[in-house]
């Protein structure tokens, strides 16, 4: 059961209880409009990744702005999205095990569902599940384009899987999953560009081999917030799976542009609202947002608006701040905005988004797929 919201609609930001996941709605909306505008005229479509926000409300807003559907990573996420009204979903991941496959096949009776594979045995199991539910499922072969995670490592192996899928009554071969996740946070522009050039070459080679063997390959999908411009310009990718662009985080904000500057293309719209709970010394303050309120896998959060205050250490329920210069607004009871180090897993820690416009609560959105890890 979800916890009660940390605020009421119409309340001032100062009255929002902490820790809370707050969203600057103006910045969020500008980000959601910006990416479709940036790729306008390119032969690619946007399929944003909902593992970032885990919210059918946000997913439907993205679709209203031109997205063809959304991605997710887990069947449980797809179930939450379909329950919220989303009707075109790519599970951009392998789904293994009869329980999950049966849930996926059942879901395909109510929405357009696609899934990734990199194993012939998994295809057979997927076929059996689809047959039991008389469901049609789109299937993409995942190729490893450099991330070193899932995916086959040769075009010939991809062709062999595509041929198996093409022979199925209940499965449709729908293309290639070619996501280079490792490239998203390479700091330099040239490193990211070169990584995607390698990925695109492999994807193009694989697509050509499959089509030369008489199997249409309509989709090559991948890309993320850190590299989308390269995939969009490649003439190989047909879909972009960017997710973090709507929120951003401290790690993405460190990526460098072509001039070598940290100049993010999108605005920071997601913050952790936290309260100073202790100020034992002039140089140290403690806030109520610790490890259970934010993810630190990509580094500690940054304190927004106060460059002389550094989030230095996290424990379960406490965040230690170093106050390096005398500043106002860091006394007991004061509230601060933190920029999370990694937006996706931070979102998964909360039941509610608190949407803020003009320092007032405009909306409360449930994080519907929170904890959806199956």
Short mmCIF file of C-alpha atoms in Angstrom, two decimals:
data_model
loop_
_atom_site.label_atom_id
_atom_site.label_comp_id
_atom_site.label_asym_id
_atom_site.label_seq_id
_atom_site.Cartn_x
_atom_site.Cartn_y
_atom_site.Cartn_z
CA UNK A 1 0.00 0.00 0.00
CA UNK A 2 1.40 3.39 -0.97
CA UNK A 3 2.26 5.84 1.77
CA UNK A 4 0.19 8.99 1.99
CA UNK A 5 1.43 11.91 -0.13
CA UNK A 6 3.89 14.29 1.54
CA UNK A 7 1.78 17.31 0.62
CA UNK A 8 -1.64 18.53 -0.43
CA UNK A 9 -2.46 20.10 -3.76
CA UNK A 10 -2.29 23.86 -3.43
CA UNK A 11 0.16 23.82 -0.53
CA UNK A 12 3.28 25.98 -0.71
CA UNK A 13 6.56 24.19 -1.36
CA UNK A 14 7.74 25.12 2.13
CA UNK A 15 5.01 22.91 3.62
CA UNK A 16 5.93 19.77 1.66
CA UNK A 17 7.08 17.11 4.11
CA UNK A 18 10.53 15.61 3.60
CA UNK A 19 12.22 13.71 2.14
CA UNK A 20 10.07 14.16 -0.97
CA UNK A 21 10.51 13.67 -4.69
CA UNK A 22 9.67 17.01 -6.26
CA UNK A 23 9.36 17.87 -9.93
CA UNK A 24 9.65 21.36 -11.39
CA UNK A 25 6.73 21.08 -13.80
CA UNK A 26 7.83 23.98 -16.01
CA UNK A 27 11.27 22.42 -16.54
CA UNK A 28 9.77 18.94 -17.01
CA UNK A 29 7.42 20.20 -19.72
CA UNK A 30 10.18 22.08 -21.50
CA UNK A 31 12.32 18.92 -21.51
CA UNK A 32 9.45 16.80 -22.83
CA UNK A 33 8.92 19.25 -25.70
CA UNK A 34 12.62 19.80 -26.38
CA UNK A 35 13.62 16.29 -27.47
CA UNK A 36 10.89 15.87 -30.13
CA UNK A 37 11.86 19.30 -31.44
CA UNK A 38 15.54 18.34 -31.60
CA UNK A 39 14.86 15.23 -33.70
CA UNK A 40 12.22 16.79 -35.94
CA UNK A 41 13.00 16.03 -39.57
CA UNK A 42 15.15 13.02 -38.73
CA UNK A 43 14.01 9.55 -39.86
CA UNK A 44 13.63 8.39 -36.24
CA UNK A 45 10.80 8.11 -33.76
CA UNK A 46 10.86 8.61 -30.03
CA UNK A 47 10.07 5.69 -27.72
CA UNK A 48 11.02 7.06 -24.29
CA UNK A 49 12.17 4.72 -21.57
CA UNK A 50 9.70 4.61 -18.70
CA UNK A 51 12.14 2.94 -16.32
CA UNK A 52 13.13 6.53 -15.60
CA UNK A 53 9.75 7.74 -14.38
CA UNK A 54 7.69 4.55 -13.79
CA UNK A 55 4.54 6.58 -14.40
CA UNK A 56 1.75 6.04 -16.94
CA UNK A 57 0.75 9.67 -16.41
CA UNK A 58 4.14 10.87 -17.68
CA UNK A 59 4.21 8.20 -20.40
CA UNK A 60 0.89 9.40 -21.80
CA UNK A 61 2.13 12.98 -21.80
CA UNK A 62 5.15 11.86 -23.83
CA UNK A 63 2.88 10.05 -26.28
CA UNK A 64 0.73 13.18 -26.62
CA UNK A 65 3.91 15.00 -27.67
CA UNK A 66 4.59 12.51 -30.45
CA UNK A 67 6.21 9.43 -28.92
CA UNK A 68 5.15 6.21 -30.68
CA UNK A 69 5.01 4.32 -27.39
CA UNK A 70 7.35 3.67 -24.49
CA UNK A 71 9.98 1.22 -23.30
CA UNK A 72 10.25 -0.47 -19.96
CA UNK A 73 12.56 -3.10 -18.47
CA UNK A 74 10.30 -5.45 -16.56
CA UNK A 75 6.95 -7.16 -17.10
CA UNK A 76 5.65 -5.59 -13.89
CA UNK A 77 6.45 -2.14 -15.27
CA UNK A 78 4.58 -3.01 -18.46
CA UNK A 79 1.59 -4.16 -16.41
CA UNK A 80 1.50 -0.84 -14.53
CA UNK A 81 1.73 1.11 -17.78
CA UNK A 82 -1.06 -0.85 -19.47
CA UNK A 83 -3.24 -0.45 -16.37
CA UNK A 84 -2.67 3.29 -16.70
CA UNK A 85 -3.73 3.43 -20.33
CA UNK A 86 -0.50 2.97 -22.32
CA UNK A 87 -1.05 0.72 -25.34
CA UNK A 88 2.32 0.37 -27.11
CA UNK A 89 5.21 -0.99 -25.05
CA UNK A 90 8.61 -2.47 -25.77
CA UNK A 91 10.06 -4.48 -22.91
CA UNK A 92 13.64 -3.60 -23.87
CA UNK A 93 15.01 -6.59 -22.04
CA UNK A 94 14.97 -10.39 -22.01
CA UNK A 95 12.07 -12.01 -20.15
CA UNK A 96 12.87 -15.48 -18.82
CA UNK A 97 10.81 -17.95 -16.79
CA UNK A 98 7.31 -19.33 -17.29
CA UNK A 99 5.61 -17.07 -14.75
CA UNK A 100 6.91 -13.89 -16.36
CA UNK A 101 6.33 -15.16 -19.89
CA UNK A 102 2.72 -16.04 -19.13
CA UNK A 103 2.16 -12.57 -17.65
CA UNK A 104 3.73 -11.01 -20.75
CA UNK A 105 1.55 -13.08 -23.08
CA UNK A 106 -1.57 -12.18 -21.10
CA UNK A 107 -0.64 -8.52 -21.37
CA UNK A 108 -0.28 -8.85 -25.15
CA UNK A 109 -4.03 -9.51 -25.30
CA UNK A 110 -4.60 -5.90 -24.19
CA UNK A 111 -1.76 -3.88 -25.76
CA UNK A 112 0.90 -4.01 -28.44
CA UNK A 113 3.79 -5.72 -26.69
CA UNK A 114 7.33 -6.28 -27.94
CA UNK A 115 10.20 -7.98 -26.15
CA UNK A 116 13.90 -8.70 -26.70
CA UNK A 117 15.64 -12.08 -27.03
CA UNK A 118 19.19 -13.33 -27.45
CA UNK A 119 18.64 -17.08 -26.99
CA UNK A 120 16.83 -19.71 -29.07
CA UNK A 121 15.51 -21.55 -26.00
CA UNK A 122 13.95 -18.33 -24.75
CA UNK A 123 12.24 -17.92 -28.13
CA UNK A 124 10.73 -21.39 -27.81
CA UNK A 125 9.43 -20.61 -24.32
CA UNK A 126 8.03 -17.28 -25.51
CA UNK A 127 6.30 -19.05 -28.40
CA UNK A 128 4.71 -21.56 -26.01
CA UNK A 129 3.42 -18.80 -23.71
CA UNK A 130 2.00 -16.80 -26.62
CA UNK A 131 0.27 -19.92 -27.95
CA UNK A 132 -1.36 -20.62 -24.58
CA UNK A 133 -2.88 -17.14 -24.53
CA UNK A 134 -3.51 -16.92 -28.30
CA UNK A 135 -1.43 -13.73 -28.17
CA UNK A 136 0.74 -12.07 -30.78
CA UNK A 137 4.05 -10.70 -29.55
CA UNK A 138 6.63 -8.68 -31.44
CA UNK A 139 10.18 -9.88 -30.87
CA UNK A 140 13.47 -8.04 -31.36
CA UNK A 141 16.84 -9.73 -31.40
CA UNK A 142 19.23 -7.96 -29.07
CA UNK A 143 22.75 -7.45 -30.36
CA UNK A 144 25.66 -6.45 -28.14
CA UNK A 145 26.82 -3.18 -29.69
CA UNK A 146 29.47 -2.53 -27.05
CA UNK A 147 27.76 -2.46 -23.68
CA UNK A 148 29.00 -5.95 -22.81
CA UNK A 149 25.69 -6.93 -21.27
CA UNK A 150 22.92 -8.84 -23.08
CA UNK A 151 22.82 -9.52 -26.80
CA UNK A 152 24.39 -11.77 -29.39
CA UNK A 153 27.85 -10.80 -30.56
CA UNK A 154 27.69 -11.63 -34.26
CA UNK A 155 25.41 -10.79 -37.16
CA UNK A 156 25.20 -14.48 -38.04
CA UNK A 157 23.88 -15.33 -34.58
CA UNK A 158 21.28 -12.56 -34.90
CA UNK A 159 20.20 -13.92 -38.29
CA UNK A 160 19.77 -17.42 -36.85
CA UNK A 161 17.46 -16.10 -34.13
CA UNK A 162 15.52 -13.94 -36.61
CA UNK A 163 14.92 -17.02 -38.74
CA UNK A 164 13.51 -18.93 -35.78
CA UNK A 165 11.19 -16.05 -34.88
CA UNK A 166 10.04 -15.62 -38.48
CA UNK A 167 8.83 -19.22 -38.53
CA UNK A 168 6.62 -18.77 -35.46
CA UNK A 169 2.83 -18.52 -35.68
CA UNK A 170 2.50 -16.30 -32.63
CA UNK A 171 5.72 -14.25 -32.76
CA UNK A 172 6.70 -11.57 -35.26
CA UNK A 173 10.29 -10.59 -35.91
CA UNK A 174 10.26 -6.82 -35.49
CA UNK A 175 13.91 -5.80 -35.66
CA UNK A 176 16.99 -5.24 -33.54
CA UNK A 177 17.61 -3.97 -30.04
CA UNK A 178 20.94 -2.12 -30.27
CA UNK A 179 21.36 -0.14 -27.06
CA UNK A 180 24.85 1.03 -26.12
CA UNK A 181 24.26 1.81 -22.47
CA UNK A 182 27.95 2.11 -21.68
CA UNK A 183 28.26 5.10 -24.00
CA UNK A 184 25.71 7.27 -22.20
CA UNK A 185 28.08 8.53 -19.53
CA UNK A 186 31.37 8.63 -21.40
CA UNK A 187 32.36 12.14 -20.53
CA UNK A 188 33.81 13.44 -23.77
CA UNK A 189 31.72 14.16 -26.83
CA UNK A 190 34.15 12.34 -29.13
CA UNK A 191 34.17 9.20 -26.97
CA UNK A 192 30.38 9.04 -27.10
CA UNK A 193 30.32 9.73 -30.85
CA UNK A 194 32.88 7.04 -31.62
CA UNK A 195 31.07 4.47 -29.46
CA UNK A 196 27.82 5.05 -31.32
CA UNK A 197 29.52 4.98 -34.71
CA UNK A 198 30.79 1.48 -33.84
CA UNK A 199 27.35 0.46 -32.61
CA UNK A 200 25.64 1.76 -35.74
CA UNK A 201 28.06 -0.08 -38.02
CA UNK A 202 27.35 -3.39 -36.32
CA UNK A 203 23.60 -2.74 -36.35
CA UNK A 204 23.65 -1.80 -40.04
CA UNK A 205 25.68 -4.89 -40.92
CA UNK A 206 23.31 -7.13 -38.99
CA UNK A 207 20.18 -5.56 -40.48
CA UNK A 208 21.62 -5.96 -44.00
CA UNK A 209 22.41 -9.64 -43.44
CA UNK A 210 18.93 -10.38 -42.11
CA UNK A 211 17.22 -8.58 -44.97
CA UNK A 212 19.52 -10.27 -47.53
CA UNK A 213 18.06 -13.53 -46.26
CA UNK A 214 14.52 -12.44 -47.01
CA UNK A 215 13.41 -11.30 -43.55
CA UNK A 216 12.23 -7.68 -43.19
CA UNK A 217 13.95 -5.82 -40.33
CA UNK A 218 11.70 -2.82 -39.73
CA UNK A 219 13.13 -1.52 -36.48
CA UNK A 220 16.55 -0.72 -35.04
CA UNK A 221 15.99 0.68 -31.58
CA UNK A 222 18.34 2.02 -28.94
CA UNK A 223 19.94 5.31 -27.88
CA UNK A 224 19.83 7.22 -24.63
CA UNK A 225 19.95 10.75 -23.32
CA UNK A 226 23.74 10.92 -23.55
CA UNK A 227 24.03 9.85 -27.19
CA UNK A 228 20.65 10.29 -28.91
CA UNK A 229 21.96 12.88 -31.40
CA UNK A 230 24.44 10.37 -32.81
CA UNK A 231 21.87 7.60 -33.25
CA UNK A 232 19.41 10.08 -34.77
CA UNK A 233 22.01 11.13 -37.35
CA UNK A 234 23.16 7.58 -38.14
CA UNK A 235 20.52 6.66 -40.75
CA UNK A 236 20.54 3.24 -39.05
CA UNK A 237 18.44 3.71 -35.91
CA UNK A 238 14.69 4.12 -36.31
CA UNK A 239 13.80 4.61 -32.63
CA UNK A 240 15.33 6.47 -29.70
CA UNK A 241 14.88 5.09 -26.17
CA UNK A 242 15.93 8.18 -24.19
CA UNK A 243 14.62 8.27 -20.64
CA UNK A 244 16.56 10.59 -18.33
CA UNK A 245 16.13 13.66 -20.55
CA UNK A 246 12.89 14.54 -18.77
CA UNK A 247 14.53 14.72 -15.32
CA UNK A 248 18.36 14.75 -15.63
CA UNK A 249 20.72 14.12 -12.73
CA UNK A 250 24.14 15.04 -11.39
CA UNK A 251 25.89 12.34 -13.41
CA UNK A 252 24.37 13.28 -16.76
CA UNK A 253 25.09 16.92 -16.04
CA UNK A 254 28.83 16.11 -16.03
CA UNK A 255 28.86 15.02 -19.70
CA UNK A 256 30.86 17.37 -21.94
CA UNK A 257 29.68 18.89 -25.20
CA UNK A 258 31.68 19.23 -28.43
CA UNK A 259 33.51 22.26 -27.00
CA UNK A 260 34.56 20.38 -23.88
CA UNK A 261 32.10 22.15 -21.59
CA UNK A 262 29.61 20.64 -19.16
CA UNK A 263 26.56 22.16 -20.80
CA UNK A 264 23.52 19.87 -20.44
CA UNK A 265 20.99 20.01 -23.26
CA UNK A 266 18.11 19.46 -20.85
CA UNK A 267 17.14 21.13 -17.59
CA UNK A 268 17.27 19.65 -14.14
CA UNK A 269 13.62 19.09 -13.23
CA UNK A 270 13.85 16.37 -10.54
CA UNK A 271 14.95 17.10 -6.98
CA UNK A 272 14.91 15.59 -3.51
CA UNK A 273 13.34 18.01 -1.06
CA UNK A 274 15.08 17.63 2.29
CA UNK A 275 15.14 19.29 5.72
CA UNK A 276 18.15 20.31 7.79
CA UNK A 277 17.67 18.27 10.97
CA UNK A 278 20.90 19.18 12.76
CA UNK A 279 23.56 21.89 12.61
CA UNK A 280 26.09 20.76 15.21
CA UNK A 281 28.96 22.94 13.94
CA UNK A 282 29.45 25.86 11.59
CA UNK A 283 31.07 23.52 9.08
CA UNK A 284 28.57 20.65 9.28
CA UNK A 285 24.84 20.23 8.76
CA UNK A 286 22.76 17.07 8.56
CA UNK A 287 19.67 16.56 6.39
CA UNK A 288 16.97 13.89 6.54
CA UNK A 289 17.72 12.41 3.09
CA UNK A 290 20.14 9.52 3.28
CA UNK A 291 20.60 6.20 1.49
CA UNK A 292 16.90 5.34 1.77
CA UNK A 293 15.94 8.58 0.04
CA UNK A 294 18.40 8.70 -2.86
CA UNK A 295 20.59 6.47 -4.98
CA UNK A 296 24.36 6.91 -4.81
CA UNK A 297 25.43 4.34 -7.44
CA UNK A 298 26.50 7.20 -9.74
CA UNK A 299 27.84 9.39 -6.97
CA UNK A 300 26.46 11.54 -4.19
CA UNK A 301 23.78 14.14 -4.86
CA UNK A 302 24.56 17.81 -5.34
CA UNK A 303 23.03 20.60 -3.31
CA UNK A 304 21.12 22.82 -5.70
CA UNK A 305 21.38 26.60 -5.38
CA UNK A 306 24.18 26.53 -2.77
CA UNK A 307 27.61 25.98 -4.39
CA UNK A 308 29.43 26.29 -1.05
CA UNK A 309 27.47 23.45 0.51
CA UNK A 310 28.50 19.90 -0.41
CA UNK A 311 26.66 16.66 0.27
CA UNK A 312 29.63 14.72 1.65
CA UNK A 313 28.32 11.45 3.06
CA UNK A 314 25.14 9.37 3.24
CA UNK A 315 24.02 6.92 5.90
CA UNK A 316 20.66 5.19 6.14
CA UNK A 317 18.56 8.17 7.22
CA UNK A 318 21.06 11.02 7.32
CA UNK A 319 22.94 13.10 4.80
CA UNK A 320 26.03 14.95 5.98
CA UNK A 321 26.66 18.36 4.44
CA UNK A 322 29.95 20.24 4.47
CA UNK A 323 29.40 23.99 4.72
CA UNK A 324 32.55 25.44 3.20
CA UNK A 325 31.60 29.10 3.40
CA UNK A 326 29.12 30.92 5.65
CA UNK A 327 25.73 30.81 3.93
CA UNK A 328 22.12 31.41 4.85
CA UNK A 329 19.44 28.75 4.58
CA UNK A 330 21.26 25.85 6.23
CA UNK A 331 19.90 26.15 9.74
CA UNK A 332 17.77 23.58 11.55
CA UNK A 333 14.36 23.45 9.89
CA UNK A 334 15.52 24.93 6.58
CA UNK A 335 14.69 22.95 3.45
CA UNK A 336 16.99 22.34 0.49
CA UNK A 337 16.82 20.86 -3.00
CA UNK A 338 19.20 18.02 -3.82
CA UNK A 339 20.05 16.95 -7.36
CA UNK A 340 20.15 13.13 -7.34
CA UNK A 341 23.27 11.41 -8.62
CA UNK A 342 21.15 8.95 -10.66
CA UNK A 343 17.52 9.76 -11.33
CA UNK A 344 16.15 6.30 -12.24
CA UNK A 345 16.85 4.35 -9.03
CA UNK A 346 16.11 7.44 -6.93
CA UNK A 347 12.58 7.62 -8.37
CA UNK A 348 12.07 3.97 -7.42
CA UNK A 349 12.44 4.90 -3.74
CA UNK A 350 9.29 7.05 -3.69
CA UNK A 351 5.53 6.53 -3.84
CA UNK A 352 4.69 10.03 -5.07
CA UNK A 353 5.85 12.81 -7.31
CA UNK A 354 5.11 16.25 -5.93
CA UNK A 355 4.63 18.50 -8.95
CA UNK A 356 5.64 22.09 -8.21
CA UNK A 357 4.80 25.16 -10.24
CA UNK A 358 5.59 28.61 -8.93
CA UNK A 359 6.58 27.24 -5.50
CA UNK A 360 3.17 25.68 -5.02
CA UNK A 361 2.01 22.06 -5.29
CA UNK A 362 0.02 21.64 -8.49
CA UNK A 363 -0.26 17.86 -8.68
CA UNK A 364 0.51 14.59 -6.92
CA UNK A 365 1.34 11.68 -9.24
CA UNK A 366 1.81 8.13 -7.97
CA UNK A 367 5.03 6.34 -8.96
CA UNK A 368 2.81 3.53 -10.19
CA UNK A 369 5.56 1.07 -11.08
CA UNK A 370 7.65 1.64 -7.97
CA UNK A 371 9.27 -1.63 -6.96
CA UNK A 372 8.14 -3.33 -10.19
CA UNK A 373 11.22 -5.54 -10.50
CA UNK A 374 9.69 -8.79 -11.78
#
